[in-house]
N, CA, C and O atoms as a GROMACS GRO file, in nm:
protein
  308
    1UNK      N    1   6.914  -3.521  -9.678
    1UNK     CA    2   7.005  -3.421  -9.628
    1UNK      C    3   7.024  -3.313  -9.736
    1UNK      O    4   7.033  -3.353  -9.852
    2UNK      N    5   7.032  -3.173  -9.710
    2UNK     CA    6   7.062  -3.113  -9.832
    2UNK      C    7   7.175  -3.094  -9.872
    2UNK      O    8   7.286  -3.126  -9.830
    3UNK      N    9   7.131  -3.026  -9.979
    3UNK     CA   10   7.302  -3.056 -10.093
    3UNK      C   11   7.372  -3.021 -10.034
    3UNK      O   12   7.467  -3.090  -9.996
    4UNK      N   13   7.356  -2.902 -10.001
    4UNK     CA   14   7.483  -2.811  -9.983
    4UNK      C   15   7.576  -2.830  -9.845
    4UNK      O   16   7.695  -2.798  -9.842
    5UNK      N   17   7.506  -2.887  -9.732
    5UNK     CA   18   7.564  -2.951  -9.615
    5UNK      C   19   7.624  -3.073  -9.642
    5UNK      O   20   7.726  -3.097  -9.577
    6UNK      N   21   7.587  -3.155  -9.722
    6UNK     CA   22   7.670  -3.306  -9.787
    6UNK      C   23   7.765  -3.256  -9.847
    6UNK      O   24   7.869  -3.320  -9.841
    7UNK      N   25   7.767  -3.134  -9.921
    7UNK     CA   26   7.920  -3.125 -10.043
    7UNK      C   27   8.019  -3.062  -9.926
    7UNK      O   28   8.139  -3.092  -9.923
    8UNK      N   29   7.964  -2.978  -9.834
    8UNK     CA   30   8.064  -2.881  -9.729
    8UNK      C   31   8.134  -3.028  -9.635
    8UNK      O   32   8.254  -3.051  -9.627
    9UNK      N   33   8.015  -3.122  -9.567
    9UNK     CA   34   8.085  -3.271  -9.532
    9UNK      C   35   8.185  -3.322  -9.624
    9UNK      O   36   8.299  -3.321  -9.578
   10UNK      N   37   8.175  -3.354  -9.708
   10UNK     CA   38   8.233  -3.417  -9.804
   10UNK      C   39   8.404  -3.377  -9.831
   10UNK      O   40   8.503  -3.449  -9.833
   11UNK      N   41   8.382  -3.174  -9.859
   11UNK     CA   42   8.469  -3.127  -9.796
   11UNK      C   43   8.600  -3.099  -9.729
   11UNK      O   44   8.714  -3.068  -9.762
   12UNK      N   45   8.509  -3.130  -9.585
   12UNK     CA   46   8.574  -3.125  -9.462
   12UNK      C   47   8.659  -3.280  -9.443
   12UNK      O   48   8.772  -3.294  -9.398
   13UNK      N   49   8.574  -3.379  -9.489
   13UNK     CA   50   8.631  -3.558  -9.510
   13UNK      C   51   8.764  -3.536  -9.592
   13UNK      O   52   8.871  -3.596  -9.583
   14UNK      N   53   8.730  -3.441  -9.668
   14UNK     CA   54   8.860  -3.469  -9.796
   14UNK      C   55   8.990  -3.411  -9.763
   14UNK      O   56   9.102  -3.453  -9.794
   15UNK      N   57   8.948  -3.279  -9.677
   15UNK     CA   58   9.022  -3.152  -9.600
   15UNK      C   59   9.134  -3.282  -9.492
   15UNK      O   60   9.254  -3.308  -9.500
   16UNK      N   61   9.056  -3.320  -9.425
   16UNK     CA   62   9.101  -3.425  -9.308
   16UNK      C   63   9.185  -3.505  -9.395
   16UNK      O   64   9.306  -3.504  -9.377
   17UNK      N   65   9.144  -3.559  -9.466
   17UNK     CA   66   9.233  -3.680  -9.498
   17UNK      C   67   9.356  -3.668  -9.576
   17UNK      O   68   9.433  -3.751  -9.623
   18UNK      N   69   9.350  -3.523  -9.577
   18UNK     CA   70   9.501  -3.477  -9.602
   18UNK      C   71   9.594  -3.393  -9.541
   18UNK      O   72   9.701  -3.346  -9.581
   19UNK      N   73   9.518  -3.380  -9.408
   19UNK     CA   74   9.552  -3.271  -9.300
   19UNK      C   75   9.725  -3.357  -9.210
   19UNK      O   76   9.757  -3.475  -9.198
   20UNK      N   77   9.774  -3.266  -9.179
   20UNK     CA   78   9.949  -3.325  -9.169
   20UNK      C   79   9.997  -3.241  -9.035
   20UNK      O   80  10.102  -3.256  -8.972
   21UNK      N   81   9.899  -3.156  -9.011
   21UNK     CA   82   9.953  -3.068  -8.936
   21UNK      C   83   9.882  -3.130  -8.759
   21UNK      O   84   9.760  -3.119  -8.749
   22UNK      N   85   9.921  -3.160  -8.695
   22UNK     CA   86   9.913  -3.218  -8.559
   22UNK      C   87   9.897  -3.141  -8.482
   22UNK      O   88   9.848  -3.198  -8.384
   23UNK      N   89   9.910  -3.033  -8.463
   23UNK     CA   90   9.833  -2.922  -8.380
   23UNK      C   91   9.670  -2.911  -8.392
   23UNK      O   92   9.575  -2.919  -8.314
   24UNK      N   93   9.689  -2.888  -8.541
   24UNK     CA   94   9.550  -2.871  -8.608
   24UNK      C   95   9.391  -3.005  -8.540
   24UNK      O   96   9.283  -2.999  -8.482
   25UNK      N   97   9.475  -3.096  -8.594
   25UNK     CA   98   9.456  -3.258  -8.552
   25UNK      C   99   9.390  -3.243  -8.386
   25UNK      O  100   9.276  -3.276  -8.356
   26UNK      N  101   9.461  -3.203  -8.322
   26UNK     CA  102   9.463  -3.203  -8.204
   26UNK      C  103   9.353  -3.068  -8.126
   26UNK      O  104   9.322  -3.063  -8.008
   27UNK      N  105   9.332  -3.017  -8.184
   27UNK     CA  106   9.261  -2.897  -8.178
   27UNK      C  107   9.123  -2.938  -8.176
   27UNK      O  108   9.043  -2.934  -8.083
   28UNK      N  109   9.105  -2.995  -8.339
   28UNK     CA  110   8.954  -3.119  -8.404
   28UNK      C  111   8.898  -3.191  -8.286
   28UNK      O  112   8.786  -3.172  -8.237
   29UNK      N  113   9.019  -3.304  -8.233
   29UNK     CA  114   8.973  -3.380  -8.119
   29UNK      C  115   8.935  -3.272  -7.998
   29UNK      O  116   8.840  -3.296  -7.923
   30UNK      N  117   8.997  -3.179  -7.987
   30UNK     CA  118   8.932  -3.163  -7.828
   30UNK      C  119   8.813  -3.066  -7.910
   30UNK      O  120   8.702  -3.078  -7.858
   31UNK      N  121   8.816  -3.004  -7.990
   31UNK     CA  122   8.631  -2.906  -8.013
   31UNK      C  123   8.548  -3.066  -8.035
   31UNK      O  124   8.430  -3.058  -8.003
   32UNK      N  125   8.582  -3.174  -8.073
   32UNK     CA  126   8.458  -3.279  -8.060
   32UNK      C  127   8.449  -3.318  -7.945
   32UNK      O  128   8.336  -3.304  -7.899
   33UNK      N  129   8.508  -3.353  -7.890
   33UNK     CA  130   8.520  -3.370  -7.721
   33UNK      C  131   8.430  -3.277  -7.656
   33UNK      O  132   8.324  -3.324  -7.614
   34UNK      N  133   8.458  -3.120  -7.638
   34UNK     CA  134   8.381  -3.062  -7.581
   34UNK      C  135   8.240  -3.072  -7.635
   34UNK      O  136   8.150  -3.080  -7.552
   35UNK      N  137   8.206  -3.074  -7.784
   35UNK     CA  138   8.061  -3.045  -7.820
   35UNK      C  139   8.001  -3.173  -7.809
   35UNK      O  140   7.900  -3.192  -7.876
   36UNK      N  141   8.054  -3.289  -7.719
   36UNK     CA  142   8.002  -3.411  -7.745
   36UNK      C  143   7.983  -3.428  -7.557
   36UNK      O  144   7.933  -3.523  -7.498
   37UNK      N  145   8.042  -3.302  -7.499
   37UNK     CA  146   8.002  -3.365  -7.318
   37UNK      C  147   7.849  -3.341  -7.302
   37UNK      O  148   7.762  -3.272  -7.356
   38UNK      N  149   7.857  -3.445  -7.184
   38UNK     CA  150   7.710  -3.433  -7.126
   38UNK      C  151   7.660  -3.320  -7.090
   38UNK      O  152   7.718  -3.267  -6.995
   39UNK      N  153   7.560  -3.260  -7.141
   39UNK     CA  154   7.527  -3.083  -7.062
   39UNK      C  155   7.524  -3.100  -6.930
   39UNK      O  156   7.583  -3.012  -6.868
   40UNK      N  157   7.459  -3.213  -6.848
   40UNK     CA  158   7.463  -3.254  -6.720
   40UNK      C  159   7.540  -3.204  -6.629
   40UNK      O  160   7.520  -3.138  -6.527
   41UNK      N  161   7.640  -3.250  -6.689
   41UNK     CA  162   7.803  -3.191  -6.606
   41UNK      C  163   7.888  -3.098  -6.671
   41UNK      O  164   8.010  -3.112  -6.677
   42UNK      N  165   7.818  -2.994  -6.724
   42UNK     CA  166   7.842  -2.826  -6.697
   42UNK      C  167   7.777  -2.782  -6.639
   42UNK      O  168   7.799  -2.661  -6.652
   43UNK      N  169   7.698  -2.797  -6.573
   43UNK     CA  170   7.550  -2.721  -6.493
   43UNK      C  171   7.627  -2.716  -6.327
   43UNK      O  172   7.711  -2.782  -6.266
   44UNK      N  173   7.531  -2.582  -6.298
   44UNK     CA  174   7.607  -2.624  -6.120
   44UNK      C  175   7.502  -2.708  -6.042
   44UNK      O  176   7.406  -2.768  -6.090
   45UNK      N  177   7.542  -2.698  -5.905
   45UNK     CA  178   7.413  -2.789  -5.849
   45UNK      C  179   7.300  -2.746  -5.855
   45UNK      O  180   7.210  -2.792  -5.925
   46UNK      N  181   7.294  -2.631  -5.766
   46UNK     CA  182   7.147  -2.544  -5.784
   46UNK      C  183   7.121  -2.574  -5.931
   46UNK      O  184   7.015  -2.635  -5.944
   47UNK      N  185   7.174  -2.555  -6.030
   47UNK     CA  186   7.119  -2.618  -6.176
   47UNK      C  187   7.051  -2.717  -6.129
   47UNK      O  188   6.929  -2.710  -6.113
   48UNK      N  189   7.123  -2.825  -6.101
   48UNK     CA  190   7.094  -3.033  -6.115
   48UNK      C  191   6.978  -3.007  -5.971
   48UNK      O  192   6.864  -3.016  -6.017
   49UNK      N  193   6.975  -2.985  -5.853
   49UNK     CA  194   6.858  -2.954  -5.791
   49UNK      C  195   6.734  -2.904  -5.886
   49UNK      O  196   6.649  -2.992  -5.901
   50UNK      N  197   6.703  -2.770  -5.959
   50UNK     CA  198   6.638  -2.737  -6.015
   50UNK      C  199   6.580  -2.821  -6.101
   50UNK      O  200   6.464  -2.836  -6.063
   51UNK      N  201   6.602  -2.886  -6.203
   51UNK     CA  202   6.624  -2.968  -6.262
   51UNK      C  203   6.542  -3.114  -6.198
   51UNK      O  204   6.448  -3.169  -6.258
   52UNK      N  205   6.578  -3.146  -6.112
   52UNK     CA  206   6.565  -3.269  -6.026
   52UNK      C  207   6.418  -3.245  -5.968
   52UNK      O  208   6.334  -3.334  -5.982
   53UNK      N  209   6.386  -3.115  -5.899
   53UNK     CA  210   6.297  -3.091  -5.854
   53UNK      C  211   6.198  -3.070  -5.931
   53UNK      O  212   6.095  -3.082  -5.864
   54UNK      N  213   6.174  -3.042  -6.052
   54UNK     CA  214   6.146  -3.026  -6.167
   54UNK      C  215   6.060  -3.156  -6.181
   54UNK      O  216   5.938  -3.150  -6.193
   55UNK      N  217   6.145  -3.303  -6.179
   55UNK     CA  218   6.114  -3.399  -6.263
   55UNK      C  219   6.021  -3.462  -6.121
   55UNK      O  220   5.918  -3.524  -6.148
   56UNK      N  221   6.049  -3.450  -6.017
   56UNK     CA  222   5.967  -3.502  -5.923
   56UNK      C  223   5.872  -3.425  -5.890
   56UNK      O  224   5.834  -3.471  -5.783
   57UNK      N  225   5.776  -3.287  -5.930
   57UNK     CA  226   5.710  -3.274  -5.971
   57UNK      C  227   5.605  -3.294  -6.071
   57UNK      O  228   5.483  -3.305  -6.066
   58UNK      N  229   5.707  -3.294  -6.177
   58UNK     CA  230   5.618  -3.356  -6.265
   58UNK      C  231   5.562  -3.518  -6.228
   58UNK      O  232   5.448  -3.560  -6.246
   59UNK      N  233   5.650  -3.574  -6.186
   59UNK     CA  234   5.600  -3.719  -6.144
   59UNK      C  235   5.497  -3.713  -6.064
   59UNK      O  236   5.421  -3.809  -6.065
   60UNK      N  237   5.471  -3.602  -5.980
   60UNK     CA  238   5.356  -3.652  -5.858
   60UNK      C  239   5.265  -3.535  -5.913
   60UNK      O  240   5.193  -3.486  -5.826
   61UNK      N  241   5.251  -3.475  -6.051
   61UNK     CA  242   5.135  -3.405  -6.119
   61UNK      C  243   5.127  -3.265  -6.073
   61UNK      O  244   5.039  -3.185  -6.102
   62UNK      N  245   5.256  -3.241  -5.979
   62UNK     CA  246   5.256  -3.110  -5.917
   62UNK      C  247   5.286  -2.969  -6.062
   62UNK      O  248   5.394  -2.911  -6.063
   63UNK      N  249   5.218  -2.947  -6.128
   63UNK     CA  250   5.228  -2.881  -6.264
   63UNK      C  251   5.108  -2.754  -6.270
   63UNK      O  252   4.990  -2.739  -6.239
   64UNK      N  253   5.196  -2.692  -6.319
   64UNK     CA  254   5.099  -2.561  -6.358
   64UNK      C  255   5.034  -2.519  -6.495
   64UNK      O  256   5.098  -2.574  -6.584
   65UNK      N  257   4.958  -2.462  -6.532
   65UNK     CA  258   4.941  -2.459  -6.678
   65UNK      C  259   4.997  -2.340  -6.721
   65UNK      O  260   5.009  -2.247  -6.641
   66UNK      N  261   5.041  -2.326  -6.866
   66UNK     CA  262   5.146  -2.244  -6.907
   66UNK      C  263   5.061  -2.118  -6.906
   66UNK      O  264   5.120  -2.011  -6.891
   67UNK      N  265   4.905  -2.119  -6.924
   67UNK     CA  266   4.900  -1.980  -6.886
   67UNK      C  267   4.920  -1.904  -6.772
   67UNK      O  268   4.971  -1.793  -6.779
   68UNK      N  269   4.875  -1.966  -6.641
   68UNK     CA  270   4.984  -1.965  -6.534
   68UNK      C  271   5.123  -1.846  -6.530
   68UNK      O  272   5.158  -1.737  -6.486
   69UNK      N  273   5.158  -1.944  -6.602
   69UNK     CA  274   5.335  -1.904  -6.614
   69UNK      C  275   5.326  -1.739  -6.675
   69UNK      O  276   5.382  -1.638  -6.630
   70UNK      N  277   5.247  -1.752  -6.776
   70UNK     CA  278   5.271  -1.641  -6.887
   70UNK      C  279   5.210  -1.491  -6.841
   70UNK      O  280   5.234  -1.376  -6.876
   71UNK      N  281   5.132  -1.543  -6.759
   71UNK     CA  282   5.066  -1.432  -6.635
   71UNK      C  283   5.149  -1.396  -6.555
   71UNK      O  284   5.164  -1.274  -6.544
   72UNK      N  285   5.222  -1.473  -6.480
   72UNK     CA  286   5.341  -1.417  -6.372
   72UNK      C  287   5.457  -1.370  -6.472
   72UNK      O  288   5.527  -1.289  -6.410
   73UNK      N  289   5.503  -1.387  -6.598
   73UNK     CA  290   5.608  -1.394  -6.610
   73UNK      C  291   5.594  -1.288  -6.716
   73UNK      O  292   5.690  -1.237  -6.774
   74UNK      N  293   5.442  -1.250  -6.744
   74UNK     CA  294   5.416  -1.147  -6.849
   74UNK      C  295   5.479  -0.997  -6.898
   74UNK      O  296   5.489  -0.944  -7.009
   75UNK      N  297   5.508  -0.963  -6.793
   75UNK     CA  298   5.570  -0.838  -6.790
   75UNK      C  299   5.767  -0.835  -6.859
   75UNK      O  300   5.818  -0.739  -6.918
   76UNK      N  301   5.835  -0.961  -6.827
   76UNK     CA  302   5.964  -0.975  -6.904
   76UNK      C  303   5.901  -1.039  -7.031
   76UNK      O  304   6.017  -1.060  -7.066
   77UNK      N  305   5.851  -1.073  -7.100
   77UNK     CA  306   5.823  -1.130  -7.194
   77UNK      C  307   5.767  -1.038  -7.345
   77UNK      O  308   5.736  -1.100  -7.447
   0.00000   0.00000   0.00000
C-alpha cells in the first residue's frame, strides 16, 4: 500500500478515536452506508432489464464484436 494513503488512514483512525461530536459520528455512518449500497438498487428497471438482457445474451453467444460497436457508434466517439 503506499505511504502516503497508510499515514492519511492512520490519520483518519486517530481523528475518529477522538471524535466526540455525534452529529459528525452520524454523518461517517450514513456516507459509509451509502458508498457501501448495492449499485443494483439505484438503477431503474429499464436499467435491471438492460442489464438482464445483456447477460442472457451473452449466455446464448448472441454477441457482437467490438469493432461492430465502434463502427456504429463511431461518430460520438
Amino acid at each position: 500500500m503506499e505511504a502516503q494513503i497508510l499515514h492519511k488512514k492512520l490519520e483518519l483512525i486517530q481523528w475518529l478515536s477522538t471524535l466526540e461530536d455525534k452529529a459528525i459520528i452520524e454523518k461517517l455512518i450514513n456516507f459509509r452506508k451509502e458508498e457501501t449500497k448495492d449499485w443494483w438498487n439505484t438503477i431503474s428497471e429499464e436499467e435491471k432489464a438492460s442489464v438482464e438482457k445483456g447477460i442472457i445474451d451473452s449466455e446464448n453467444h448472441n454477441l457482437k464484436p467490438h469493432s461492430d460497436a465502434r463502427k456504429l457508434y463511431e461518430k460520438w466517439l
